[in-house]
Each structure stands twice: as structure tokens, then as C-alpha cells.
Amino acid sequence: MATMTDPPERGFRLSQLIFDTRYRSMTIQVVAMILIALLLSWLISNTIHNLEALGKDFDFGFLGQPAGYDINQQLIDYNNQMSHGRAALVGILNTLLVAVLGCALATVLGVIAGVLRLSNNWVVSRLTAVYVEGFRNVPLLLWIVLIFALMTESMPTPRDFRGEDGSSMILGESVAITNRGVYIPNVVFSRSLGGNEVAAPEAPAPAAAASPSTNMAGTYGASRIATGGAGVQTGQNNDATSTAADASGGAEAGEGGEVIPTSSVWDWLLILAVLIAGGVGAKVLGTRATHIQEATGKRPMTLPFQIASVLVPVIVVLLLLGASLDKPELGGFNFDGGVHLRNSLIALWLALSLYTGAFIAEIVRGGILAISKGQTEAAYALGLRPGTTMNLVILPQALRVIIPPLISQFLNLTKNSSLAIAVGYMDVRSTLGGITINQTGRELEGMLLLGLFYLVLSLLISGVMNIYNSSVKLKER
């Protein structure tokens, strides 16, 4: 009887890297990676060689040098003696402000326009179509410049608000719309976490120095969002504040003096933290109500408790901080106090929101049309009204289709905010990517930092939206 044995295994051969399908794709990837690494190495080496030939080095030390230029809109303390790094941070915050405001307003406009475009009312659907086609087919830069020009040329000047026959403020004499921007009330705190300045009662300083409404750029953090219009700085109030502080004699000023309401970033961070905690509490209440509904068939009333869990803690914190409103008041040549929203900010915000909202409207319309008509017919058969059907049946299902392209629109809006330079809005492109580079000659380092900022911000937006997308997508067992 013959005995069969297994043939000896053949060893690995280099030819398998090309001819064996198990290793071929890996070989191609390794070769591609080596070629890319060599290309990058050549680019970096060539760049360093050229920089050395020009007498330059690769250094980020310029971020610690004095900036030497002013920024007309600030969310944090800044002056021209501070560093380029601080100026870049101010620009980053200005960019984040426009991105957040723009994404919020564009989403609201887009959802409303997308739903209205499907309306059976011929006038409403056609007007919405005009909005969508008009904005998405005209370059964004033209809309930014057009809105800025309309606000600058058509709005009244501050001096028009003088006299009984002049222009008047709106919303209880608290909001002024001028050709220099919009002035709105500012929330200030008499027990700010950042500390309050105290004006001594015996100080010979002018009475205006002790008035909360005149201390805008010096102590009110939120008011720094825009200082003065057309180059008029309300920093004159800094002089008033410093005069009061000098006259009060430093530490002795706190004895029996009047507390000047102000606000700091710590106040708003505390309020934001309390607001987030309240939202989490409301979410927990809603989840508990859902579990009870699934177990018993009856859903307990939770809406009043959810609203209270969000609002009550915030109100308590505001009371503890001594919150009050600082309304803008007409001073010598301009309004003092409150928050000044410059025309450049408003024009950029509105243009970005309207332009991106037109694209979001089409995304929303497509998402709604992707839902089967049987869903609508089933909801009507159950007695639901059209509005309720849209809110509870159609839109929740359409979100699975809407959110992925919506992420791209948010990213586009954020990156399009770099067009702010057209109207003089000082975002990160204008500070770090503009004036700082021109003054220091560090164009390579500046552009790398600028690109890194937009990359990180875009990845953060994508990550947050992907998490939300995962929470609303269809769950499969």
C-alpha cells in the first residue's frame, strides 16, 4: 500500500509581489507611499534651500512680536501693542462668530425656503424659487458688497437721530440702525467674575465716567465686537474709565464707590455651561418620558419641566451675577454703550446666510421629495394636519437624506467667510493671513497656520455633524 504525503510548501518569492493577487495591491500602495514621501521630501528640502538663499529661516517667533495695528472688532481685549499671536486669536474669534451665526441663520432660512417651495400656493412657491435661483446663481462676493453698500448708503446717520423730527430707535428705544452699523443693548453684570471697576464718589472725574453706558470698549467685553463706525473708536470711554480709576486712587477707589457693571468671558462661559447642563437635564427628562411611554403607552407631560430645567438655572445665574441691560445712547458724534454690530459684520453674515440658505433649501426640498407619498397619506388617514405631518412624520425621515450634504454647506460657509476682507471685516484671513504676513514677511509660516486653522475647524464641524447624523439615521438590528 502506497503512502501519499503532502507536497513541501514553497517559500516566499519576490515575484509574488507583482504576480500574486494577494500581495499586488499592497506592493502598489507601498510604492505609491514611497513616491509621495520622496516628493514631499524634495519639496521641503527645496523650500528650505530657497529660504536660506533669501536669508530667511523657518520660525514662528514672529507670533510673539508686537502687532502694531488695530482691529476694529474684538471679542477679547486687544491693542496694537499686543503680539501677532493675540491679533491672530482675535481674528480667529471673529471668524468663529461669523461661522456660527451664518450656519444658524442659513439653516433656518434653508429649511423654511425648502418647505415653502413645495407649497401648493403658486405665489409662495414661485417667490421661494426666485430667492433660491437668485442667490445661488450670483457670486457670493457680489452679494456681500451689495448688502454692505445698501446698509452704508441707505441707513440714517447717527446725527439724524437728534431732534423730534429725526430718525428714532426701535424696540423700546433700545436698537439703533445707522449707516455705521446696528447698536443693540448689551448685557452687563454688577458682580462679574472678571471683576468690576469701582468709581469713587468723591472723584472729580466727569459724571459720565461713572455711567455704565459710557464704559463700552474699556470694560464691556461683548461691546468690543465693534467699536465705533467708520473708524470712530469708542475707546474714548477708556479714557473716561482710566480717569475715574486714577482719580479714585487705585485700591482706595473701592471704598463706598459705585460699581461699574461690566462683563467678561468668564461670565459668559458660566452661563453657557449652565445652559448646556440644563439642556442635558431636559434631554434626560425626555428620554425618561419616552421609556415610560414605551412601557405603559402613556407619555407623561414633561414639556414644562424641560423648559424650566433650561431657563430656571440660567435666570438664577443672571440674578446672582447682577445682570442688567446697557442700552446704546446717542453721545457726541455717535452712539455710546450697548453692542455695536458693524456694517461689515452684518453684510457678511446676511450674505453668507442668504447665499448658503439657497443651497440648503434645495437640499431640504430634495430630502422631502425622497420620502414616499405613502407616509403623508398614512398620516392624513390618522387625522394629522399638514403642518403636524410635516413636523412629526416627513422632516424626521428626511433628515437622514438632508444632513450629509448639509455638512458640506456648513463647511463651505465657514471657508467662504474668508471673503470678509472685501468689506473690511477683520477675520483670521485679514489678521494672520494678511497684515501679519505683510509686516513680518513670514508668508510660509502664516499660510501654514491659516490652513491648519481652517483644516481643524472643518474637521470639528464634520465630526459634530457626523455624530448628529449617526443619532438620527435609521437604526438596524
XYZ file of C-alpha atoms in Angstrom:
477
model
C 0.000 0.000 0.000
C 1.489 3.344 -1.143
C 1.607 6.251 1.311
C 0.745 9.778 -0.007
C 2.459 12.707 1.657
C 1.736 16.456 1.343
C 3.987 18.316 -1.127
C 6.519 20.580 0.598
C 5.407 24.235 0.866
C 7.265 26.592 -1.424
C 8.924 29.611 0.177
C 8.059 33.226 -0.481
C 9.372 34.594 -3.737
C 9.802 38.259 -4.720
C 7.883 37.685 -7.935
C 4.771 37.171 -5.823
C 4.745 40.895 -5.001
C 3.737 41.541 -8.619
C 2.119 38.399 -9.938
C 0.317 37.187 -6.822
C -3.015 38.951 -6.347
C -2.679 38.547 -2.569
C 0.347 40.893 -2.472
C -0.057 43.023 -5.605
C -2.296 45.738 -4.119
C -0.034 46.003 -1.069
C 3.001 46.404 -3.306
C 1.347 49.199 -5.274
C 0.379 51.058 -2.077
C 3.882 50.818 -0.630
C 5.442 52.087 -3.860
C 2.947 54.953 -4.009
C 3.699 55.938 -0.413
C 7.436 55.925 -1.092
C 6.995 58.143 -4.144
C 4.793 60.597 -2.229
C 7.300 60.710 0.637
C 10.137 61.398 -1.807
C 8.121 64.155 -3.472
C 7.331 65.810 -0.134
C 10.942 65.484 0.952
C 12.098 67.148 -2.255
C 9.573 69.976 -1.844
C 10.570 70.611 1.781
C 14.284 70.434 1.016
C 13.904 72.761 -1.963
C 11.858 75.216 0.119
C 14.431 75.268 2.942
C 17.249 75.766 0.415
C 15.422 78.685 -1.232
C 14.631 80.256 2.145
C 18.310 80.038 3.107
C 19.222 81.649 -0.216
C 16.857 84.526 0.637
C 18.302 84.836 4.124
C 15.159 83.517 5.818
C 14.587 80.695 8.243
C 11.515 78.703 9.248
C 10.495 80.175 12.576
C 7.230 81.016 14.363
C 8.842 83.519 16.700
C 7.089 86.363 14.883
C 3.896 85.452 16.751
C 5.414 86.999 19.889
C 6.367 90.296 18.255
C 4.185 93.421 18.707
C 1.483 93.577 16.041
C 1.408 97.355 15.681
C -2.022 97.519 14.038
C -5.574 97.979 15.260
C -8.505 95.606 14.843
C -11.880 97.276 14.598
C -13.846 94.346 16.020
C -12.774 92.492 19.134
C -14.354 89.839 21.296
C -11.392 89.911 23.702
C -9.005 92.594 24.939
C -6.586 93.776 22.283
C -4.488 96.805 21.378
C -1.796 97.435 18.810
C 0.995 96.825 21.341
C -0.041 93.205 21.764
C 1.538 90.358 19.829
C 0.757 88.982 16.388
C -0.390 85.824 18.142
C -3.015 87.831 20.036
C -4.090 89.535 16.818
C -4.451 86.122 15.176
C -6.598 84.958 18.105
C -8.873 87.986 17.714
C -9.232 87.162 14.018
C -9.972 83.516 14.791
C -12.755 84.506 17.199
C -14.209 86.878 14.606
C -14.197 84.054 12.056
C -15.888 81.690 14.511
C -18.512 84.344 15.273
C -19.474 84.724 11.619
C -19.389 80.965 11.021
C -21.683 80.169 13.954
C -24.136 82.970 13.193
C -24.119 82.144 9.492
C -24.704 78.408 9.940
C -27.605 79.046 12.317
C -29.387 81.604 10.116
C -28.695 79.717 6.867
C -30.223 76.559 8.349
C -33.392 78.386 9.391
C -33.720 80.144 6.026
C -32.956 76.982 4.087
C -35.495 74.816 5.909
C -38.241 77.426 5.568
C -37.494 78.071 1.889
C -37.221 74.354 1.118
C -40.623 73.622 2.639
C -42.295 76.672 1.095
C -41.005 75.776 -2.368
C -43.157 72.648 -2.196
C -46.222 74.664 -1.217
C -49.384 74.339 -3.272
C -49.707 78.108 -3.166
C -48.417 79.256 -6.560
C -47.261 82.688 -5.361
C -45.384 81.335 -2.361
C -43.625 78.577 -4.292
C -42.618 80.960 -7.120
C -41.328 83.629 -4.736
C -39.243 80.997 -2.984
C -37.939 79.801 -6.350
C -36.901 83.370 -7.188
C -34.983 83.583 -3.912
C -33.223 80.265 -4.460
C -32.290 80.856 -8.085
C -31.390 84.480 -7.491
C -28.926 83.861 -4.703
C -27.276 80.636 -5.773
C -26.611 81.868 -9.321
C -24.909 85.147 -8.360
C -21.373 85.115 -6.906
C -21.250 85.439 -3.159
C -18.771 88.299 -3.282
C -21.286 90.465 -5.167
C -23.941 89.870 -2.509
C -21.520 90.804 0.266
C -20.558 94.070 -1.404
C -24.176 94.847 -2.386
C -25.570 94.387 1.129
C -22.696 96.394 2.584
C -23.363 99.232 0.121
C -27.102 99.214 0.859
C -26.515 99.453 4.605
C -23.919 102.192 4.231
C -25.827 104.342 1.746
C -29.474 103.867 2.733
C -29.388 103.940 6.534
C -29.584 107.214 8.520
C -26.501 108.744 10.104
C -26.225 108.999 13.921
C -26.894 112.758 13.812
C -30.246 112.050 12.126
C -31.417 110.681 15.475
C -31.241 114.131 17.046
C -34.423 116.137 17.450
C -38.049 115.118 17.465
C -38.358 115.002 13.674
C -35.300 112.805 13.156
C -34.983 109.052 12.975
C -35.986 107.092 16.050
C -34.679 103.984 17.709
C -36.801 100.831 17.647
C -37.804 98.159 20.151
C -38.370 100.458 23.064
C -35.628 102.953 22.183
C -33.032 100.214 22.569
C -31.910 99.459 18.996
C -30.497 101.995 16.530
C -29.920 101.159 12.860
C -27.466 103.610 11.295
C -25.123 103.795 8.323
C -22.306 102.894 10.734
C -23.951 99.709 11.915
C -26.591 98.474 14.311
C -26.478 99.295 18.024
C -28.199 96.825 20.347
C -28.371 96.531 24.163
C -25.526 94.813 25.960
C -25.893 92.532 28.990
C -23.554 93.601 31.799
C -23.058 92.316 35.334
C -22.563 94.202 38.567
C -20.912 91.125 40.128
C -18.843 89.990 37.159
C -16.499 87.027 37.601
C -13.844 89.058 35.833
C -14.123 91.827 38.439
C -15.821 95.212 38.383
C -14.180 98.591 38.460
C -15.386 100.960 41.151
C -15.699 104.696 40.772
C -15.125 106.698 43.954
C -17.983 109.105 44.764
C -15.582 111.905 45.687
C -13.642 111.616 42.420
C -13.614 114.882 40.474
C -13.889 112.940 37.247
C -16.788 113.782 34.947
C -20.061 112.183 35.857
C -20.104 110.419 32.506
C -17.090 108.380 33.611
C -19.175 106.669 36.269
C -22.060 105.990 33.939
C -22.309 102.362 32.838
C -23.476 103.386 29.403
C -20.240 105.173 28.576
C -17.846 102.441 29.562
C -18.062 100.353 26.446
C -14.733 99.492 24.951
C -12.824 99.721 28.185
C -14.589 97.118 30.254
C -17.506 95.650 28.390
C -16.131 92.600 26.657
C -19.098 91.994 24.373
C -19.205 95.619 23.306
C -15.799 95.272 21.799
C -17.410 93.385 18.978
C -17.396 96.681 17.156
C -16.022 99.975 18.270
C -17.334 102.994 16.571
C -18.269 103.317 12.953
C -16.203 104.427 10.031
C -13.098 104.473 12.110
C -14.608 106.283 15.074
C -13.398 104.445 18.137
C -15.479 104.421 21.266
C -12.231 103.832 23.028
C -12.677 107.410 24.245
C -14.515 105.736 27.095
C -11.278 104.057 28.066
C -10.008 107.499 28.880
C -13.081 108.171 30.971
C -12.641 104.907 32.808
C -8.954 105.429 33.394
C -9.665 108.953 34.593
C -12.120 107.649 37.127
C -9.725 104.916 38.203
C -6.825 107.350 38.575
C -8.913 109.825 40.481
C -10.142 107.170 42.837
C -6.602 106.301 43.773
C -6.356 102.639 42.783
C -7.297 100.336 45.617
C -8.832 103.099 47.666
C -11.450 103.588 44.990
C -13.360 100.526 46.097
C -14.421 102.110 49.385
C -18.005 103.283 49.033
C -17.763 103.841 45.300
C -20.220 102.937 42.583
C -19.702 99.567 40.957
C -19.425 99.843 37.183
C -21.287 96.954 35.519
C -19.178 95.032 33.075
C -18.892 91.582 31.539
C -16.091 89.129 30.999
C -15.564 85.914 29.127
C -15.837 84.001 32.420
C -19.400 85.264 32.911
C -20.466 84.002 29.504
C -18.639 80.705 29.914
C -20.517 80.145 33.181
C -23.854 80.951 31.538
C -23.005 78.675 28.602
C -22.081 75.834 30.959
C -25.331 76.243 32.900
C -27.279 76.352 29.641
C -25.635 73.140 28.418
C -26.287 71.441 31.761
C -29.939 72.495 31.563
C -30.179 71.106 28.040
C -28.753 67.792 29.211
C -31.297 67.742 32.015
C -34.120 68.376 29.552
C -32.807 65.579 27.360
C -32.793 63.187 30.324
C -36.395 64.097 31.129
C -37.436 63.492 27.528
C -35.662 60.107 27.428
C -37.345 59.064 30.669
C -40.737 60.079 29.278
C -40.082 58.003 26.157
C -39.250 54.929 28.217
C -42.446 55.365 30.257
C -44.440 55.755 27.054
C -42.962 52.576 25.598
C -43.710 50.661 28.811
C -47.205 51.954 29.604
C -48.464 53.523 26.395
C -48.942 56.876 28.117
C -46.444 59.703 27.851
C -46.168 61.916 30.948
C -46.194 65.678 30.492
C -42.584 66.827 30.521
C -42.504 69.956 28.370
C -42.961 72.471 31.257
C -40.279 70.683 33.290
C -37.902 70.590 30.317
C -38.349 74.321 29.727
C -37.878 75.004 33.433
C -34.714 72.873 33.579
C -33.174 75.076 30.899
C -34.440 78.536 31.866
C -34.534 78.497 35.675
C -30.792 77.809 36.250
C -29.853 80.470 33.699
C -32.158 83.018 35.336
C -30.705 82.218 38.758
C -27.153 82.695 37.467
C -28.119 86.002 35.832
C -29.604 87.215 39.113
C -26.542 86.138 41.075
C -24.267 87.982 38.655
C -26.450 91.107 38.849
C -27.309 91.216 35.149
C -28.675 94.415 33.612
C -29.053 95.924 30.151
C -26.724 98.625 28.891
C -28.706 100.398 26.154
C -26.955 102.483 23.487
C -27.323 106.246 23.891
C -26.560 108.987 21.424
C -23.401 110.811 22.501
C -21.392 113.494 20.760
C -20.945 112.137 17.254
C -22.016 108.554 17.702
C -23.857 106.135 19.955
C -22.216 105.078 23.187
C -22.826 101.895 25.147
C -24.514 98.698 24.059
C -23.079 96.453 21.380
C -22.114 97.894 18.022
C -22.551 95.483 15.111
C -20.553 96.981 12.277
C -21.899 97.030 8.726
C -19.104 94.738 7.610
C -20.179 92.052 10.089
C -23.873 92.355 9.231
C -23.255 92.390 5.468
C -21.003 89.342 5.660
C -23.398 87.499 7.960
C -26.508 88.187 5.858
C -24.801 87.455 2.540
C -23.336 84.168 3.760
C -26.666 83.137 5.303
C -28.820 84.039 2.295
C -26.386 82.513 -0.190
C -25.903 79.255 1.710
C -29.594 79.161 2.667
C -30.489 78.939 -1.036
C -28.425 75.767 -1.400
C -29.801 74.327 1.844
C -33.344 74.976 0.573
C -32.707 72.714 -2.401
C -31.211 70.070 -0.111
C -34.288 70.210 2.120
C -36.616 70.055 -0.881
C -34.787 67.024 -2.223
C -34.895 65.329 1.179
C -38.657 65.849 1.483
C -39.300 64.573 -2.043
C -37.252 61.453 -1.218
C -39.893 60.410 1.326
C -42.641 58.231 -0.086
C -46.035 59.870 -0.521
C -47.492 56.899 1.304
C -46.077 58.355 4.536
C -48.082 61.544 4.020
C -51.216 59.640 3.069
C -50.890 57.415 6.129
C -50.506 60.457 8.386
C -53.586 62.088 6.840
C -55.509 58.836 7.318
C -54.683 59.037 11.033
C -56.147 62.537 11.155
C -52.922 64.540 11.337
C -52.938 68.043 9.911
C -50.463 69.007 7.130
C -48.232 71.017 9.486
C -48.114 68.245 12.051
C -47.454 65.699 9.331
C -44.509 67.727 8.078
C -43.017 68.238 11.548
C -43.563 64.772 13.004
C -43.529 62.450 10.001
C -41.802 63.883 6.930
C -38.937 66.049 8.245
C -37.627 63.475 10.779
C -37.294 60.934 7.986
C -35.903 63.463 5.536
C -33.088 64.367 7.946
C -31.285 61.168 7.003
C -31.063 62.473 3.440
C -30.550 66.146 4.327
C -27.715 66.011 6.856
C -24.817 64.611 4.739
C -24.985 67.377 2.076
C -25.807 69.888 4.819
C -22.366 69.225 6.337
C -20.750 70.306 3.079
C -22.745 73.554 3.082
C -21.611 74.363 6.617
C -18.010 73.771 5.579
C -18.468 75.974 2.512
C -19.964 78.777 4.604
C -17.070 78.623 7.063
C -14.454 78.800 4.333
C -16.353 81.452 2.371
C -16.110 83.715 5.416
C -12.569 84.481 4.223
C -14.236 86.860 1.717
C -14.665 89.204 4.687
C -11.619 91.118 3.535
C -13.782 92.632 0.761
C -15.721 94.730 3.294
C -13.004 95.214 5.897
C -14.169 92.635 8.401
C -11.103 91.589 10.421
C -11.268 87.820 10.406
C -8.289 85.472 10.630
C -7.644 85.864 6.900
C -7.255 89.625 7.361
C -5.134 89.465 10.525
C -2.893 86.401 10.428
C -3.177 85.831 6.693
C -2.982 89.496 5.734
C -1.470 92.243 7.851
C 0.741 89.955 9.943
C 2.284 88.351 6.858
C 2.827 91.715 5.190
C 4.562 93.138 8.264
C 6.758 90.161 9.177
C 7.421 88.618 5.768
C 6.570 85.209 7.199
C 4.222 84.212 4.396
C 5.049 80.499 4.551
C 4.552 80.165 8.301
C 1.451 82.382 8.228
C -0.229 80.447 5.431
C 0.569 77.137 7.093
C -1.034 78.312 10.331
C -4.014 79.692 8.426
C -4.507 76.438 6.547
C -4.140 74.460 9.762
C -6.843 76.574 11.427
C -9.347 76.037 8.603
C -8.481 72.326 8.491
C -9.044 71.840 12.222
C -12.244 73.899 12.181
C -13.642 71.965 9.218
C -12.797 68.638 10.829
C -14.516 69.727 14.042
C -17.665 70.753 12.166
C -17.661 67.484 10.241
C -17.156 65.480 13.420
C -20.011 67.152 15.272
C -22.391 66.837 12.337
C -21.432 63.206 11.772
C -22.244 62.476 15.404
C -25.648 64.102 14.932
C -26.130 62.193 11.695
C -25.438 58.930 13.491
C -28.051 59.789 16.097
C -30.856 60.320 13.560
C -30.036 57.701 10.966
C -32.125 54.569 10.627
C -31.198 52.054 13.291
C -30.970 48.496 12.013
C -30.949 45.416 14.190
